[in-house]
Short mmCIF file of C-alpha atoms in Angstrom, two decimals:
data_model
loop_
_atom_site.label_atom_id
_atom_site.label_comp_id
_atom_site.label_asym_id
_atom_site.label_seq_id
_atom_site.Cartn_x
_atom_site.Cartn_y
_atom_site.Cartn_z
CA UNK A 1 34.90 49.42 320.00
CA UNK A 2 33.94 49.74 316.34
CA UNK A 3 35.44 51.84 313.53
CA UNK A 4 34.29 55.48 313.33
CA UNK A 5 31.08 56.30 311.48
CA UNK A 6 32.89 58.74 309.20
CA UNK A 7 35.39 56.64 307.22
CA UNK A 8 37.77 58.31 304.82
CA UNK A 9 36.52 58.73 301.26
CA UNK A 10 38.85 57.49 298.50
CA UNK A 11 39.71 60.09 295.86
CA UNK A 12 40.54 58.67 292.42
CA UNK A 13 42.32 60.76 289.76
CA UNK A 14 41.18 59.91 286.23
CA UNK A 15 43.71 61.21 283.70
CA UNK A 16 44.59 60.82 280.03
CA UNK A 17 45.17 62.96 276.97
CA UNK A 18 42.40 64.56 274.94
CA UNK A 19 40.21 61.97 273.24
CA UNK A 20 41.50 59.00 275.24
CA UNK A 21 38.02 58.25 276.60
CA UNK A 22 38.10 59.60 280.16
CA UNK A 23 34.57 61.00 280.09
CA UNK A 24 33.25 57.80 278.48
CA UNK A 25 34.86 55.78 281.28
CA UNK A 26 33.47 58.12 283.92
CA UNK A 27 29.97 57.86 282.48
CA UNK A 28 30.32 54.08 282.48
CA UNK A 29 31.17 54.21 286.20
CA UNK A 30 28.13 56.40 286.82
CA UNK A 31 25.85 54.03 284.93
CA UNK A 32 27.12 51.02 286.85
CA UNK A 33 27.68 52.43 290.31
CA UNK A 34 25.06 50.11 291.91
CA UNK A 35 23.97 52.62 294.51
CA UNK A 36 27.46 53.96 295.25
CA UNK A 37 27.36 57.74 295.68
CA UNK A 38 30.08 59.29 293.49
CA UNK A 39 31.20 62.90 293.79
CA UNK A 40 32.84 64.30 290.67
CA UNK A 41 35.33 67.15 290.29
CA UNK A 42 35.60 68.02 286.60
CA UNK A 43 38.95 69.67 285.89
CA UNK A 44 38.00 70.95 282.43
CA UNK A 45 40.52 73.01 280.47
CA UNK A 46 38.95 76.05 278.85
CA UNK A 47 35.88 78.22 279.36
CA UNK A 48 33.34 75.81 277.82
CA UNK A 49 32.84 72.97 280.25
CA UNK A 50 32.04 70.17 277.80
CA UNK A 51 32.93 67.39 280.25
CA UNK A 52 31.00 69.08 283.03
CA UNK A 53 27.88 69.23 280.87
CA UNK A 54 28.33 65.58 279.94
CA UNK A 55 28.30 64.34 283.53
CA UNK A 56 26.22 67.07 285.16
CA UNK A 57 23.26 65.79 287.14
CA UNK A 58 24.28 62.14 287.12
CA UNK A 59 25.65 62.17 290.66
CA UNK A 60 24.66 63.67 293.98
CA UNK A 61 27.50 66.21 294.09
CA UNK A 62 29.28 67.59 291.05
CA UNK A 63 31.86 70.38 291.32
CA UNK A 64 33.07 71.86 288.05
CA UNK A 65 36.25 73.93 288.18
CA UNK A 66 36.21 75.26 284.63
CA UNK A 67 38.43 77.76 282.83
CA UNK A 68 41.84 76.45 283.79
CA UNK A 69 43.85 73.54 285.10
CA UNK A 70 43.52 72.57 288.73
CA UNK A 71 47.07 71.24 288.59
CA UNK A 72 48.36 74.79 288.07
CA UNK A 73 47.52 75.70 291.68
CA UNK A 74 50.63 76.42 293.72
CA UNK A 75 49.47 74.37 296.68
CA UNK A 76 46.63 72.12 297.82
CA UNK A 77 44.42 74.90 299.20
CA UNK A 78 42.20 75.23 296.09
CA UNK A 79 41.65 71.51 295.81
CA UNK A 80 40.89 71.35 299.51
CA UNK A 81 38.07 73.86 299.01
CA UNK A 82 36.26 71.54 296.62
CA UNK A 83 37.03 68.43 298.63
CA UNK A 84 35.61 70.10 301.71
CA UNK A 85 32.31 70.50 299.86
CA UNK A 86 32.20 66.87 298.79
CA UNK A 87 33.25 65.40 302.14
CA UNK A 88 30.52 67.05 304.19
CA UNK A 89 28.49 64.39 306.01
CA UNK A 90 25.32 65.62 304.29
CA UNK A 91 26.73 64.58 300.88
CA UNK A 92 27.05 60.97 302.06
CA UNK A 93 29.55 60.19 299.29
CA UNK A 94 31.37 56.88 298.98
CA UNK A 95 34.04 57.90 296.47
CA UNK A 96 35.24 61.05 294.71
CA UNK A 97 36.55 61.06 291.13
CA UNK A 98 38.64 63.93 289.74
CA UNK A 99 38.45 63.90 285.97
CA UNK A 100 41.64 65.70 285.05
CA UNK A 101 41.98 67.93 282.01
CA UNK A 102 43.53 66.27 278.99
CA UNK A 103 46.38 68.76 279.37
CA UNK A 104 46.87 68.26 283.11
CA UNK A 105 49.99 67.00 284.87
CA UNK A 106 48.48 64.10 286.84
CA UNK A 107 51.42 63.80 289.22
CA UNK A 108 50.68 67.32 290.45
CA UNK A 109 47.09 66.36 291.24
CA UNK A 110 48.38 63.35 293.16
CA UNK A 111 50.87 65.54 295.01
CA UNK A 112 48.11 67.91 296.09
CA UNK A 113 45.91 65.05 297.27
CA UNK A 114 48.70 63.57 299.36
CA UNK A 115 49.46 67.02 300.79
CA UNK A 116 45.82 67.77 301.57
CA UNK A 117 44.91 68.62 305.16
CA UNK A 118 41.42 67.16 304.75
CA UNK A 119 41.28 64.24 307.22
CA UNK A 120 38.26 62.68 305.51
CA UNK A 121 39.91 61.71 302.22
CA UNK A 122 42.19 58.87 301.20
CA UNK A 123 44.21 58.64 298.01
CA UNK A 124 42.43 56.18 295.72
CA UNK A 125 44.94 55.95 292.90
CA UNK A 126 45.85 57.52 289.56
CA UNK A 127 44.09 55.93 286.57
CA UNK A 128 45.65 56.82 283.21
CA UNK A 129 43.45 56.22 280.14
CA UNK A 130 45.28 55.55 276.86
CA UNK A 131 43.78 55.53 273.36
CA UNK A 132 45.09 52.31 271.80
CA UNK A 133 44.39 53.44 268.24
CA UNK A 134 46.20 56.78 268.68
CA UNK A 135 48.96 55.81 271.10
CA UNK A 136 51.86 56.19 268.66
CA UNK A 137 50.68 59.57 267.38
CA UNK A 138 49.90 60.75 270.92
CA UNK A 139 53.47 59.98 272.02
CA UNK A 140 54.81 61.99 269.08
CA UNK A 141 52.65 65.02 269.94
CA UNK A 142 52.88 64.64 273.71
CA UNK A 143 56.09 62.83 274.72
CA UNK A 144 55.22 63.62 278.34
CA UNK A 145 52.79 60.70 278.23
CA UNK A 146 55.77 58.49 279.11
CA UNK A 147 56.14 60.42 282.36
CA UNK A 148 52.41 60.18 283.07
CA UNK A 149 52.40 56.43 282.57
CA UNK A 150 55.39 56.06 284.89
CA UNK A 151 53.42 57.48 287.84
CA UNK A 152 50.09 55.74 287.13
CA UNK A 153 48.66 53.13 289.49
CA UNK A 154 46.33 51.65 286.87
CA UNK A 155 46.48 52.01 283.09
CA UNK A 156 43.36 51.49 280.98
CA UNK A 157 44.29 50.70 277.38
CA UNK A 158 41.05 51.94 275.84
CA UNK A 159 39.50 51.56 272.37
CA UNK A 160 41.19 48.20 271.81
CA UNK A 161 38.40 47.26 269.39
CA UNK A 162 40.01 49.65 266.91
CA UNK A 163 43.26 47.68 266.61
CA UNK A 164 44.06 44.12 265.61
CA UNK A 165 45.08 41.40 268.03
CA UNK A 166 48.79 41.56 267.17
CA UNK A 167 48.83 45.34 267.51
CA UNK A 168 46.92 45.10 270.78
CA UNK A 169 49.54 42.76 272.22
CA UNK A 170 52.35 45.02 271.03
CA UNK A 171 50.68 48.08 272.57
CA UNK A 172 50.04 46.25 275.81
CA UNK A 173 53.72 45.34 276.09
CA UNK A 174 54.84 48.88 275.25
CA UNK A 175 52.51 50.46 277.79
CA UNK A 176 53.48 47.92 280.44
CA UNK A 177 57.16 48.76 279.92
CA UNK A 178 56.48 52.48 280.34
CA UNK A 179 54.17 52.10 283.33
CA UNK A 180 56.44 49.78 285.32
CA UNK A 181 54.60 48.18 288.25
CA UNK A 182 51.15 49.54 287.32
CA UNK A 183 48.41 47.13 286.34
CA UNK A 184 47.40 47.41 282.66
CA UNK A 185 43.94 46.35 281.53
CA UNK A 186 42.27 46.57 278.12
CA UNK A 187 38.86 48.13 277.59
CA UNK A 188 36.34 49.03 274.91
CA UNK A 189 34.25 52.21 275.31
CA UNK A 190 35.80 52.71 278.76
CA UNK A 191 34.00 49.70 280.20
CA UNK A 192 35.91 48.54 283.26
CA UNK A 193 34.61 46.92 286.41
CA UNK A 194 33.86 49.71 288.95
CA UNK A 195 35.12 47.42 291.73
CA UNK A 196 38.63 48.00 290.39
CA UNK A 197 38.37 51.57 291.66
CA UNK A 198 36.00 51.44 294.63
CA UNK A 199 34.05 49.04 296.79
CA UNK A 200 30.28 48.80 296.25
CA UNK A 201 28.33 50.69 298.89
CA UNK A 202 26.02 48.76 301.18
CA UNK A 203 22.81 50.69 301.77
CA UNK A 204 19.96 50.00 304.18
CA UNK A 205 17.13 48.15 302.46
CA UNK A 206 14.70 51.05 302.77
CA UNK A 207 17.00 53.35 300.76
CA UNK A 208 16.68 51.10 297.74
CA UNK A 209 12.97 50.37 298.06
CA UNK A 210 11.73 53.94 298.30
CA UNK A 211 13.60 56.45 296.16
CA UNK A 212 13.22 58.79 293.22
CA UNK A 213 14.12 57.80 289.68
CA UNK A 214 17.83 58.59 289.26
CA UNK A 215 20.00 59.48 286.30
CA UNK A 216 21.52 56.03 286.70
CA UNK A 217 18.12 54.52 285.84
CA UNK A 218 17.69 56.82 282.85
CA UNK A 219 21.16 56.12 281.53
CA UNK A 220 20.53 52.39 281.70
CA UNK A 221 17.38 52.86 279.63
CA UNK A 222 19.24 55.03 277.11
CA UNK A 223 22.31 52.77 276.78
CA UNK A 224 23.53 52.81 273.16
CA UNK A 225 22.87 49.81 270.96
CA UNK A 226 25.34 47.03 271.49
CA UNK A 227 26.15 47.93 275.08
CA UNK A 228 23.92 45.30 276.62
CA UNK A 229 25.49 42.10 277.82
CA UNK A 230 29.11 43.27 277.94
CA UNK A 231 29.38 44.30 281.58
CA UNK A 232 28.94 40.72 282.79
CA UNK A 233 32.49 39.97 281.63
CA UNK A 234 34.34 43.05 282.88
CA UNK A 235 36.06 41.00 285.57
CA UNK A 236 37.84 38.93 282.91
CA UNK A 237 40.59 41.56 282.58
CA UNK A 238 41.75 41.31 286.19
CA UNK A 239 41.96 38.84 289.04
CA UNK A 240 40.90 39.07 292.68
CA UNK A 241 42.60 36.93 295.34
CA UNK A 242 41.34 36.41 298.89
CA UNK A 243 43.60 35.54 301.82
CA UNK A 244 42.49 34.70 305.37
CA UNK A 245 44.64 33.54 308.27
CA UNK A 246 43.91 32.95 311.94
CA UNK A 247 47.67 32.97 312.56
CA UNK A 248 49.08 36.50 313.11
CA UNK A 249 51.37 38.00 310.50
CA UNK A 250 55.04 38.55 311.20
CA UNK A 251 55.42 42.33 310.68
CA UNK A 252 58.92 42.13 309.24
CA UNK A 253 58.13 39.45 306.67
CA UNK A 254 54.79 41.06 305.83
CA UNK A 255 56.44 44.41 305.09
CA UNK A 256 59.05 42.67 302.94
CA UNK A 257 56.17 41.11 300.99
CA UNK A 258 54.46 44.50 300.55
CA UNK A 259 57.68 46.28 299.60
CA UNK A 260 58.35 43.70 296.86
CA UNK A 261 54.79 43.23 295.61
CA UNK A 262 54.82 42.32 291.93
CA UNK A 263 53.98 44.42 288.90
CA UNK A 264 50.30 44.41 288.04
CA UNK A 265 49.09 44.18 291.64
CA UNK A 266 46.85 47.26 291.74
CA UNK A 267 44.99 47.16 295.05
CA UNK A 268 45.31 45.46 298.43
CA UNK A 269 42.65 45.99 301.08
CA UNK A 270 41.69 44.34 304.32
CA UNK A 271 42.88 43.90 307.90
CA UNK A 272 46.10 42.51 309.37
CA UNK A 273 46.66 40.95 312.77
CA UNK A 274 50.25 41.37 313.98
CA UNK A 275 49.83 39.27 317.11
CA UNK A 276 52.60 40.05 319.61
CA UNK A 277 53.49 43.15 317.59
CA UNK A 278 50.31 44.86 318.78
CA UNK A 279 47.84 42.76 320.72
CA UNK A 280 45.45 45.68 321.21
CA UNK A 281 44.77 46.60 317.57
CA UNK A 282 43.92 45.26 314.16
CA UNK A 283 45.39 47.20 311.23
CA UNK A 284 43.25 48.24 308.27
CA UNK A 285 45.42 48.11 305.15
CA UNK A 286 44.93 50.26 302.06
CA UNK A 287 47.36 49.92 299.15
CA UNK A 288 46.91 51.27 295.64
CA UNK A 289 49.85 51.08 293.22
CA UNK A 290 52.93 51.93 295.29
CA UNK A 291 50.88 53.86 297.87
CA UNK A 292 50.45 52.12 301.24
CA UNK A 293 48.70 53.07 304.46
CA UNK A 294 47.74 51.33 307.72
CA UNK A 295 45.06 52.52 310.13
CA UNK A 296 44.98 50.77 313.53
CA UNK A 297 41.77 50.28 315.48
CA UNK A 298 41.12 48.42 318.74
CA UNK A 299 39.82 44.89 318.53
CA UNK A 300 36.13 44.70 319.34
CA UNK A 301 35.14 42.59 322.31
CA UNK A 302 34.71 39.01 321.15
CA UNK A 303 35.95 39.78 317.63
CA UNK A 304 37.77 36.88 315.99
CA UNK A 305 41.39 37.79 315.40
CA UNK A 306 42.02 37.23 311.71
CA UNK A 307 44.08 38.61 308.88
CA UNK A 308 41.73 39.12 305.93
CA UNK A 309 43.06 40.57 302.68
CA UNK A 310 41.85 41.01 299.11
CA UNK A 311 44.37 41.58 296.31
CA UNK A 312 43.31 42.88 292.89
CA UNK A 313 45.50 43.04 289.81
CA UNK A 314 46.10 42.12 286.20
CA UNK A 315 48.64 39.60 284.94
CA UNK A 316 49.48 38.44 288.46
CA UNK A 317 50.44 34.98 289.73
CA UNK A 318 47.66 34.14 292.20
CA UNK A 319 49.34 31.02 293.55
CA UNK A 320 52.63 32.83 294.15
CA UNK A 321 50.90 35.71 295.94
CA UNK A 322 48.93 33.37 298.19
CA UNK A 323 52.09 31.41 298.99
CA UNK A 324 53.97 34.64 299.67
CA UNK A 325 51.37 35.77 302.18
CA UNK A 326 51.25 32.36 303.82
CA UNK A 327 55.02 32.61 304.34
CA UNK A 328 54.48 35.88 306.21
CA UNK A 329 52.63 34.17 309.05
CA UNK A 330 54.35 34.23 312.42
CA UNK A 331 55.47 31.02 314.06
CA UNK A 332 56.60 29.76 317.43
CA UNK A 333 57.20 32.46 320.04
CA UNK A 334 56.17 35.17 317.55
CA UNK A 335 52.56 33.95 317.57
CA UNK A 336 52.31 33.01 321.26
CA UNK A 337 49.81 34.88 323.37
CA UNK A 338 52.10 35.02 326.39
CA UNK A 339 54.08 38.29 326.30
CA UNK A 340 57.19 36.64 327.73
CA UNK A 341 57.48 34.16 324.86
CA UNK A 342 58.55 36.75 322.30
CA UNK A 343 61.56 39.07 322.46
CA UNK A 344 59.89 42.42 323.12
CA UNK A 345 62.71 44.52 321.64
CA UNK A 346 62.80 42.44 318.44
CA UNK A 347 59.03 42.62 318.04
CA UNK A 348 59.12 46.39 318.54
CA UNK A 349 61.82 46.77 315.90
CA UNK A 350 59.82 44.63 313.49
CA UNK A 351 56.72 46.80 313.97
CA UNK A 352 58.56 49.97 312.97
CA UNK A 353 58.20 48.94 309.34
CA UNK A 354 54.43 48.95 309.78
CA UNK A 355 54.29 52.11 311.89
CA UNK A 356 56.03 54.11 309.16
CA UNK A 357 52.81 53.81 307.15
CA UNK A 358 50.31 54.38 309.96
CA UNK A 359 47.72 57.13 309.76
CA UNK A 360 45.34 57.88 312.58
CA UNK A 361 41.60 57.62 311.97
CA UNK A 362 39.75 60.71 310.78
CA UNK A 363 38.12 62.52 313.71
CA UNK A 364 34.40 62.52 314.22
CA UNK A 365 32.76 65.77 313.04
CA UNK A 366 31.92 68.28 315.71
CA UNK A 367 28.27 69.06 316.35
CA UNK A 368 27.32 72.67 317.08
CA UNK A 369 24.29 73.99 318.88
CA UNK A 370 22.08 76.84 317.71
CA UNK A 371 24.55 79.40 319.13
CA UNK A 372 27.53 77.98 317.25
CA UNK A 373 29.06 76.41 320.36
CA UNK A 374 30.55 72.95 320.10
CA UNK A 375 28.31 70.38 321.73
CA UNK A 376 30.36 68.45 324.29
CA UNK A 377 28.40 65.33 323.43
CA UNK A 378 30.07 65.34 320.01
CA UNK A 379 28.74 63.38 317.10
CA UNK A 380 26.58 61.32 319.38
CA UNK A 381 24.24 64.28 319.59
CA UNK A 382 23.20 63.66 316.00
CA UNK A 383 21.22 60.68 317.21
#
C-alpha cells in the first residue's frame, strides 16, 4: 500500500510589522520556487490591496482578502472558505502562504489554522520577519512584537545589510532571547532558501519541457541589479542534518528527544520505524517549531524498514543531534521481530507518547457522476 495521492498541503503564515519586508520575501520565494506551485492568501489591511497587486499573477492561485484583517474573524470558518478554494485538486498546489497584514495578530492566524476542519492542510509554521534597521523603534511603537516573536517558529532578521556587524550580532542575540526556541536567520532583501519553508516539488518531465512562459521566468529576467549570484549561498544561514537507521526507534526515548529538541531546530521531517511498537506501520513525522504530528501508513510490500529523518535549523549542534537520535534506537528485546521477546504492555505504554500526536491521513476526494451522485468507485474513477 502506498500513501494517498492527495497529501496534505502545508500552510505557512508569513508575518511581520509594516515595512519589515514580508512582500519582498514572498516575491523572492515566488521567483525561486523551482516549479513548486504556491497558493497565496494576501491578508492586506485596508481597502487598497497594495500587497495583492504586488504578487498578483505570479502564482497559479491567489486569493486576496482585502479591506480588513483576517485575524479578526471570530472562528476559522472564513479562513476555511479560502483554503477550500486553494486545496481543490484542480489547483494542484504544493504549499500555501498567508501573507498576514502588518497589523495582524499572527497567533490568531495560527489558532485558526490549527482549528480548521479542512483535512487537506497541514500547519507549516509561523515565519516572523523583522526589520533589523528599525527593530528598536518598532518595539517602541509596537511593544506587542515581543509577543509575536515568542510564538514564531522561524524568525527572519531582514535588512541586515543596513546595520554594522556589531549591531547585527547584538540584534541577533536580542531577537533570539525574545523568540526562545525559534530558529533565527539573517537575510538581505528577504532572500532565504525556499527549502526552509517547503520541499521542492517533483514534476513529471513533460510538465517542464512543454509549458507556457510563467511569471517566474519574467521575474528572473527582470531581477534588480545586484541580485544575481546571491542565491547560491542562501543555505549558509542554516544547517540540514540527515539521519538514517535500520534499527527501529524506541518510542519512549524518541519522544523524549523530540520533547527536548534544542533551540534553533526549525523543521524535522521524515519517517520513523517503531519496530515492536507498531510492526504494521511506518510513521511520517512533521515538526515545525514546537508543532509535532505523526501520520501512520502501512508498510508497502517489500519496503525496507528504515527510520529516515531530515533536521533543519540554525545555530544547532549537528553532532549532538545525530548522537541524540542514535541513542533513541531500540536494543535487545525492543528491536526483536518475535512478538514474545518484548513486554507487550510496556511497548504499548511507550507508544502512547507517539499516539498523542497522530493524525489520520486526509481522505481521498469523492468523485461524482453527472447526476451529482457519489461514484462508488471513488477517486479511482478519475483514471
